[in-house]
PDB file of C-alpha atoms in Angstrom:
ATOM      1  CA  MET V   2      -3.733  17.813  18.328  1.00 93.00           C
ATOM      2  CA  LYS V   3      -4.933  17.827  14.826  1.00 96.00           C
ATOM      3  CA  ILE V   4      -6.586  14.668  13.617  1.00 97.00           C
ATOM      4  CA  GLU V   5      -7.588  14.273   9.764  1.00 97.00           C
ATOM      5  CA  ILE V   6      -9.704  11.342   8.325  1.00 97.00           C
ATOM      6  CA  LEU V   7      -8.613  10.655   4.774  1.00 96.00           C
ATOM      7  CA  GLY V   8     -11.365   9.163   2.583  1.00 94.00           C
ATOM      8  CA  THR V   9     -13.511  10.202  -0.091  1.00 88.00           C
ATOM      9  CA  GLY V  10     -16.694   9.807   1.795  1.00 84.00           C
ATOM     10  CA  CYS V  11     -17.529   6.370   1.915  1.00 85.00           C
ATOM     11  CA  VAL V  12     -19.273   4.534   4.685  1.00 90.00           C
ATOM     12  CA  LYS V  13     -15.957   3.125   6.259  1.00 90.00           C
ATOM     13  CA  CYS V  14     -14.373   6.488   6.067  1.00 91.00           C
ATOM     14  CA  ASN V  15     -17.403   8.008   7.949  1.00 92.00           C
ATOM     15  CA  LYS V  16     -17.290   5.288  10.550  1.00 94.00           C
ATOM     16  CA  LEU V  17     -13.642   5.807  11.196  1.00 96.00           C
ATOM     17  CA  GLU V  18     -14.457   9.444  11.854  1.00 95.00           C
ATOM     18  CA  ASP V  19     -17.356   8.437  14.185  1.00 95.00           C
ATOM     19  CA  MET V  20     -15.050   6.206  15.999  1.00 96.00           C
ATOM     20  CA  VAL V  21     -12.333   8.718  16.378  1.00 97.00           C
ATOM     21  CA  LYS V  22     -14.829  11.180  17.704  1.00 96.00           C
ATOM     22  CA  LEU V  23     -15.917   8.655  20.229  1.00 96.00           C
ATOM     23  CA  ALA V  24     -12.308   7.946  21.228  1.00 96.00           C
ATOM     24  CA  ILE V  25     -11.887  11.552  21.754  1.00 95.00           C
ATOM     25  CA  ARG V  26     -15.171  11.818  23.999  1.00 94.00           C
ATOM     26  CA  GLU V  27     -14.030   8.846  26.001  1.00 94.00           C
ATOM     27  CA  THR V  28     -10.624   9.890  26.629  1.00 93.00           C
ATOM     28  CA  GLY V  29     -11.222  13.571  26.950  1.00 93.00           C
ATOM     29  CA  ILE V  30      -8.392  14.695  24.662  1.00 92.00           C
ATOM     30  CA  GLU V  31      -8.696  17.955  23.042  1.00 93.00           C
ATOM     31  CA  ALA V  32      -8.358  17.650  19.379  1.00 94.00           C
ATOM     32  CA  GLU V  33      -9.322  19.291  15.962  1.00 95.00           C
ATOM     33  CA  ILE V  34     -10.908  16.995  13.623  1.00 96.00           C
ATOM     34  CA  GLY V  35     -10.924  17.340   9.888  1.00 95.00           C
ATOM     35  CA  HIS V  36     -11.937  15.077   6.904  1.00 94.00           C
ATOM     36  CA  VAL V  37     -10.003  15.158   3.824  1.00 96.00           C
ATOM     37  CA  HIS V  38     -12.054  14.107   0.667  1.00 94.00           C
ATOM     38  CA  ASP V  39      -9.939  15.293  -2.110  1.00 93.00           C
ATOM     39  CA  ILE V  40      -8.001  12.279  -3.646  1.00 91.00           C
ATOM     40  CA  LYS V  41      -5.180  14.474  -4.743  1.00 92.00           C
ATOM     41  CA  LYS V  42      -4.610  15.742  -1.106  1.00 94.00           C
ATOM     42  CA  ILE V  43      -4.943  12.083  -0.032  1.00 94.00           C
ATOM     43  CA  MET V  44      -2.214  11.147  -2.380  1.00 93.00           C
ATOM     44  CA  GLU V  45       0.145  13.681  -1.016  1.00 94.00           C
ATOM     45  CA  TYR V  46       0.356  11.786   2.247  1.00 96.00           C
ATOM     46  CA  GLY V  47       1.575   8.642   0.385  1.00 95.00           C
ATOM     47  CA  VAL V  48      -1.676   6.917   1.111  1.00 96.00           C
ATOM     48  CA  MET V  49      -2.849   4.355  -1.382  1.00 94.00           C
ATOM     49  CA  THR V  50      -5.720   2.960   0.515  1.00 92.00           C
ATOM     50  CA  THR V  51      -8.325   4.350   2.729  1.00 93.00           C
ATOM     51  CA  PRO V  52      -9.686   5.043   5.220  1.00 95.00           C
ATOM     52  CA  ALA V  53      -6.710   6.642   6.699  1.00 97.00           C
ATOM     53  CA  LEU V  54      -6.042   8.070  10.138  1.00 97.00           C
ATOM     54  CA  VAL V  55      -3.556  11.007  10.508  1.00 98.00           C
ATOM     55  CA  ILE V  56      -2.552  12.600  13.729  1.00 97.00           C
ATOM     56  CA  ASP V  57      -0.361  15.822  13.681  1.00 96.00           C
ATOM     57  CA  GLY V  58       0.729  15.011  10.156  1.00 96.00           C
ATOM     58  CA  GLU V  59       1.701  11.480  10.626  1.00 97.00           C
ATOM     59  CA  VAL V  60      -0.321   8.678   9.002  1.00 97.00           C
ATOM     60  CA  LYS V  61      -1.235   6.239  11.756  1.00 97.00           C
ATOM     61  CA  ALA V  62      -3.441   3.820   9.899  1.00 97.00           C
ATOM     62  CA  ALA V  63      -4.478   3.072   6.497  1.00 96.00           C
ATOM     63  CA  GLY V  64      -6.746   0.603   4.631  1.00 94.00           C
ATOM     64  CA  LYS V  65      -8.599  -0.353   7.737  1.00 92.00           C
ATOM     65  CA  ILE V  66     -10.529   0.824  10.806  1.00 94.00           C
ATOM     66  CA  PRO V  67      -8.522   0.245  13.846  1.00 96.00           C
ATOM     67  CA  PRO V  68     -10.332  -1.055  16.852  1.00 96.00           C
ATOM     68  CA  LEU V  69     -11.602   1.781  19.350  1.00 96.00           C
ATOM     69  CA  GLU V  70      -8.970   1.001  21.899  1.00 96.00           C
ATOM     70  CA  GLU V  71      -6.135   1.193  19.240  1.00 96.00           C
ATOM     71  CA  ILE V  72      -7.454   4.632  18.328  1.00 96.00           C
ATOM     72  CA  LYS V  73      -7.304   5.554  21.955  1.00 95.00           C
ATOM     73  CA  LYS V  74      -3.923   4.448  22.188  1.00 95.00           C
ATOM     74  CA  LEU V  75      -2.815   6.257  19.015  1.00 95.00           C
ATOM     75  CA  LEU V  76      -4.417   9.340  20.325  1.00 92.00           C
ATOM     76  CA  GLY V  77      -2.433   8.852  23.649  1.00 86.00           C
ATOM     77  CA  SER V  78       0.726   8.431  22.015  1.00 63.00           C
ATOM     78  CA  LYS V  79       1.142  11.965  20.801  1.00 53.00           C
TER      79      LYS V  79
ATOM     80  CA  MET R  23      -4.392   6.459  -7.244  1.00 58.00           C
ATOM     81  CA  ALA R  24      -5.351   5.824  -3.696  1.00 62.00           C
ATOM     82  CA  GLU R  25      -8.211   3.120  -3.443  1.00 60.00           C
ATOM     83  CA  CYS R  26     -11.220   3.354  -1.120  1.00 60.00           C
ATOM     84  CA  CYS R  27     -12.796   0.419   0.330  1.00 59.00           C
ATOM     85  CA  ALA R  28     -11.737  -2.243  -2.100  1.00 52.00           C
ATOM     86  CA  THR R  29     -12.120  -5.847  -0.816  1.00 59.00           C
ATOM     87  CA  GLU R  30      -8.856  -6.780  -2.403  1.00 70.00           C
ATOM     88  CA  THR R  31      -6.196  -4.137  -2.886  1.00 86.00           C
ATOM     89  CA  LYS R  32      -2.866  -5.039  -4.360  1.00 94.00           C
ATOM     90  CA  LEU R  33      -0.011  -2.580  -4.247  1.00 97.00           C
ATOM     91  CA  ILE R  34       2.957  -3.369  -6.468  1.00 97.00           C
ATOM     92  CA  TYR R  35       6.714  -2.038  -5.859  1.00 98.00           C
ATOM     93  CA  ALA R  36       9.817  -2.302  -8.154  1.00 98.00           C
ATOM     94  CA  CYS R  37      13.152  -2.352  -6.869  1.00 98.00           C
ATOM     95  CA  SER R  38      13.969  -0.052  -9.726  1.00 96.00           C
ATOM     96  CA  GLY R  39      17.714  -0.838  -9.422  1.00 96.00           C
ATOM     97  CA  ALA R  40      20.461   0.550 -11.398  1.00 97.00           C
ATOM     98  CA  SER R  41      21.113  -2.774 -13.322  1.00 97.00           C
ATOM     99  CA  ASP R  42      19.432  -3.941 -16.574  1.00 98.00           C
ATOM    100  CA  VAL R  43      17.204  -6.277 -14.420  1.00 98.00           C
ATOM    101  CA  GLY R  44      16.387  -3.567 -12.032  1.00 98.00           C
ATOM    102  CA  GLU R  45      15.167  -1.533 -14.906  1.00 98.00           C
ATOM    103  CA  ILE R  46      13.253  -4.327 -16.339  1.00 98.00           C
ATOM    104  CA  ALA R  47      11.554  -4.773 -12.723  1.00 98.00           C
ATOM    105  CA  ASP R  48      10.472  -1.120 -12.861  1.00 98.00           C
ATOM    106  CA  ARG R  49       8.955  -1.228 -16.403  1.00 98.00           C
ATOM    107  CA  VAL R  50       7.282  -4.604 -15.553  1.00 98.00           C
ATOM    108  CA  ALA R  51       5.674  -3.137 -12.511  1.00 98.00           C
ATOM    109  CA  ARG R  52       4.518   0.014 -14.592  1.00 98.00           C
ATOM    110  CA  LYS R  53       3.073  -2.296 -17.242  1.00 97.00           C
ATOM    111  CA  LEU R  54       1.227  -4.310 -14.557  1.00 96.00           C
ATOM    112  CA  ARG R  55      -0.120  -1.133 -13.072  1.00 96.00           C
ATOM    113  CA  ASP R  56      -1.122   0.097 -16.549  1.00 95.00           C
ATOM    114  CA  GLU R  57      -3.031  -3.118 -17.220  1.00 95.00           C
ATOM    115  CA  GLY R  58      -4.857  -2.711 -13.916  1.00 93.00           C
ATOM    116  CA  ILE R  59      -3.387  -5.700 -12.094  1.00 93.00           C
ATOM    117  CA  ALA R  60      -2.164  -3.638  -9.153  1.00 94.00           C
ATOM    118  CA  GLN R  61      -1.612  -0.172  -7.880  1.00 94.00           C
ATOM    119  CA  MET R  62       1.946   0.953  -8.170  1.00 96.00           C
ATOM    120  CA  THR R  63       3.394   2.762  -5.363  1.00 96.00           C
ATOM    121  CA  CYS R  64       6.880   4.010  -4.265  1.00 97.00           C
ATOM    122  CA  LEU R  65       9.420   1.720  -2.688  1.00 98.00           C
ATOM    123  CA  ALA R  66      11.428   4.753  -1.730  1.00 97.00           C
ATOM    124  CA  GLY R  67       8.690   6.037   0.257  1.00 97.00           C
ATOM    125  CA  VAL R  68       8.506   2.844   2.405  1.00 98.00           C
ATOM    126  CA  GLY R  69      12.300   2.831   2.609  1.00 97.00           C
ATOM    127  CA  ALA R  70      12.372   6.419   3.931  1.00 97.00           C
ATOM    128  CA  GLY R  71       9.767   5.555   6.655  1.00 97.00           C
ATOM    129  CA  LEU R  72       7.106   8.001   5.439  1.00 97.00           C
ATOM    130  CA  SER R  73       4.167   7.042   7.403  1.00 97.00           C
ATOM    131  CA  GLY R  74       1.657   7.165   4.605  1.00 97.00           C
ATOM    132  CA  TYR R  75       3.487   4.540   2.475  1.00 97.00           C
ATOM    133  CA  VAL R  76       4.262   2.403   5.514  1.00 98.00           C
ATOM    134  CA  GLN R  77       0.866   2.412   6.650  1.00 97.00           C
ATOM    135  CA  SER R  78      -0.613   1.616   3.364  1.00 97.00           C
ATOM    136  CA  ALA R  79       1.701  -1.357   2.922  1.00 97.00           C
ATOM    137  CA  LYS R  80       0.519  -2.646   6.192  1.00 96.00           C
ATOM    138  CA  GLY R  81      -3.162  -2.108   5.558  1.00 94.00           C
ATOM    139  CA  THR R  82      -3.214  -3.684   2.142  1.00 93.00           C
ATOM    140  CA  ASN R  83      -4.346  -7.033   1.335  1.00 87.00           C
ATOM    141  CA  ILE R  84      -1.513  -8.080  -1.091  1.00 94.00           C
ATOM    142  CA  ASN R  85       1.784  -6.255  -1.526  1.00 97.00           C
ATOM    143  CA  ILE R  86       3.682  -7.507  -4.652  1.00 97.00           C
ATOM    144  CA  THR R  87       7.404  -6.922  -4.977  1.00 98.00           C
ATOM    145  CA  ILE R  88       9.408  -7.236  -8.256  1.00 98.00           C
ATOM    146  CA  ASP R  89      13.009  -7.273  -7.792  1.00 98.00           C
ATOM    147  CA  GLY R  90      15.610  -7.693 -10.500  1.00 98.00           C
ATOM    148  CA  CYS R  91      18.014  -9.807  -8.689  1.00 98.00           C
ATOM    149  CA  LYS R  92      18.276 -12.102  -5.790  1.00 97.00           C
ATOM    150  CA  THR R  93      19.537  -9.200  -3.495  1.00 97.00           C
ATOM    151  CA  ALA R  94      15.761  -8.538  -3.249  1.00 98.00           C
ATOM    152  CA  CYS R  95      15.796  -5.038  -1.975  1.00 98.00           C
ATOM    153  CA  ALA R  96      12.101  -4.573  -2.502  1.00 98.00           C
ATOM    154  CA  LYS R  97      11.288  -7.554  -0.751  1.00 98.00           C
ATOM    155  CA  LYS R  98      13.395  -6.902   2.156  1.00 98.00           C
ATOM    156  CA  THR R  99      12.410  -3.449   2.317  1.00 98.00           C
ATOM    157  CA  LEU R 100       8.979  -4.367   3.052  1.00 98.00           C
ATOM    158  CA  GLU R 101       9.968  -7.149   5.561  1.00 98.00           C
ATOM    159  CA  ARG R 102      11.606  -4.547   7.594  1.00 98.00           C
ATOM    160  CA  ILE R 103       8.447  -3.018   8.286  1.00 98.00           C
ATOM    161  CA  GLY R 104       6.650  -6.380   9.163  1.00 97.00           C
ATOM    162  CA  VAL R 105       5.017  -6.805   5.835  1.00 97.00           C
ATOM    163  CA  LYS R 106       5.247 -10.346   3.900  1.00 97.00           C
ATOM    164  CA  PRO R 107       5.163  -9.602   0.178  1.00 97.00           C
ATOM    165  CA  THR R 108       4.473 -11.840  -2.678  1.00 96.00           C
ATOM    166  CA  SER R 109       7.848 -11.604  -4.121  1.00 97.00           C
ATOM    167  CA  TYR R 110       9.006 -12.020  -7.941  1.00 97.00           C
ATOM    168  CA  ILE R 111      12.906 -12.005  -8.660  1.00 98.00           C
ATOM    169  CA  LEU R 112      13.649 -11.690 -12.181  1.00 98.00           C
ATOM    170  CA  THR R 113      16.853 -13.587 -12.274  1.00 97.00           C
ATOM    171  CA  GLY R 114      14.361 -16.414 -11.131  1.00 96.00           C
ATOM    172  CA  PHE R 115      12.813 -16.219 -14.423  1.00 96.00           C
ATOM    173  CA  GLY R 116      16.193 -16.717 -16.205  1.00 96.00           C
ATOM    174  CA  LEU R 117      17.298 -13.182 -16.815  1.00 97.00           C
ATOM    175  CA  VAL R 118      21.046 -12.660 -16.342  1.00 98.00           C
ATOM    176  CA  LYS R 119      22.073  -9.616 -14.347  1.00 97.00           C
ATOM    177  CA  GLY R 120      24.215  -7.251 -16.593  1.00 97.00           C
ATOM    178  CA  GLU R 121      23.459  -9.196 -19.681  1.00 97.00           C
ATOM    179  CA  THR R 122      19.823  -8.722 -20.282  1.00 97.00           C
ATOM    180  CA  PRO R 123      18.862  -6.166 -22.841  1.00 98.00           C
ATOM    181  CA  VAL R 124      15.835  -3.998 -21.812  1.00 98.00           C
ATOM    182  CA  THR R 125      13.292  -4.560 -24.518  1.00 98.00           C
ATOM    183  CA  ASP R 126       9.723  -4.290 -24.780  1.00 98.00           C
ATOM    184  CA  LYS R 127       9.503  -7.981 -25.634  1.00 98.00           C
ATOM    185  CA  ILE R 128      11.204  -9.188 -22.294  1.00 98.00           C
ATOM    186  CA  ILE R 129       8.992  -6.854 -20.401  1.00 98.00           C
ATOM    187  CA  THR R 130       6.082  -8.137 -21.931  1.00 98.00           C
ATOM    188  CA  GLU R 131       7.021 -11.687 -21.392  1.00 97.00           C
ATOM    189  CA  ILE R 132       7.916 -11.305 -17.677  1.00 97.00           C
ATOM    190  CA  ALA R 133       4.747  -9.259 -17.051  1.00 97.00           C
ATOM    191  CA  GLY R 134       2.686 -12.071 -18.587  1.00 96.00           C
ATOM    192  CA  LYS R 135       4.339 -14.624 -16.446  1.00 95.00           C
ATOM    193  CA  ILE R 136       3.669 -12.644 -13.213  1.00 96.00           C
ATOM    194  CA  LYS R 137       0.088 -11.916 -14.331  1.00 94.00           C
ATOM    195  CA  SER R 138      -0.500 -15.771 -14.506  1.00 92.00           C
ATOM    196  CA  THR R 139       0.408 -16.282 -11.057  1.00 89.00           C
ATOM    197  CA  ILE R 140      -1.412 -13.392  -9.414  1.00 81.00           C
ATOM    198  CA  GLY R 141      -4.640 -14.639  -8.238  1.00 63.00           C
ATOM    199  CA  THR R 142      -3.607 -18.230  -7.857  1.00 56.00           C
ATOM    200  CA  PRO R 143      -4.463 -19.988  -4.520  1.00 49.00           C
ATOM    201  CA  ALA R 144      -0.982 -19.451  -3.218  1.00 48.00           C
ATOM    202  CA  VAL R 145      -1.101 -15.829  -3.592  1.00 49.00           C
ATOM    203  CA  LEU R 146      -4.772 -15.608  -2.580  1.00 45.00           C
ATOM    204  CA  GLU R 147      -3.623 -17.380   0.899  1.00 43.00           C
ATOM    205  CA  GLN R 148      -1.934 -14.101   1.685  1.00 41.00           C
ATOM    206  CA  LEU R 149      -5.193 -12.370   1.862  1.00 36.00           C
ATOM    207  CA  VAL R 150      -5.709 -10.901   5.420  1.00 31.00           C
ATOM    208  CA  ALA R 151      -8.474  -9.150   7.097  1.00 29.00           C
ATOM    209  CA  GLY R 152      -8.100  -5.591   6.417  1.00 32.00           C
ATOM    210  CA  GLY R 153      -8.893  -3.125   3.592  1.00 37.00           C
ATOM    211  CA  CYS R 154     -12.243  -1.223   4.709  1.00 39.00           C
ATOM    212  CA  SER R 155     -13.829  -4.761   4.663  1.00 37.00           C
ATOM    213  CA  CYS R 156     -16.974  -3.239   3.291  1.00 38.00           C
ATOM    214  CA  GLY R 157     -17.458  -5.979   0.863  1.00 36.00           C
ATOM    215  CA  GLY R 158     -17.901  -3.403  -1.850  1.00 38.00           C
ATOM    216  CA  LYS R 159     -20.845  -1.904  -0.306  1.00 38.00           C
ATOM    217  CA  CYS R 160     -19.635   1.440   0.512  1.00 39.00           C
TER     218      CYS R 160
END
């Protein structure tokens, strides 16, 4: 599973990354995490508001930090 | 341009329909974007179900749709994904579909009318928890 956090480096974007890492630890899912800071690359996803969470190329959330349990569900839905 | 951590993000969509009022809707949306009133994004991306556009609409404080006529394609496109937009329909401003010249004067007039209502209590009531909720601190 490939996970990408889209965000230019703000506190909330980094917090989303921390929460995703926590969700991965707690679920035991194997995943590769990347953080996309480049605004042009973020725009290529059609994302207009960050932070955003992308799982295997699909944007699952944008403009908010989903609760931990929701992140776990999103990870498990793949 | 994608917005990071805004406390109040506004996205604007135009129906960009084939008729004269559809063209005016498109140009009004672009004018409002150029004036910094809202970020314009692609209604077609939402209609196509592209995840970035869909999730951006769902994660945004205020989504504004500008439709040329009462068919309201833009409004209904957002409603299909469970988003209730602030809707403007240009025939409701007195424009007549098929009989309205696309002029700078009309575009400026309509944009002015819409600007005067954005930010009113009725619109602000639609603010929901979301965005990055950083209060502008990050």
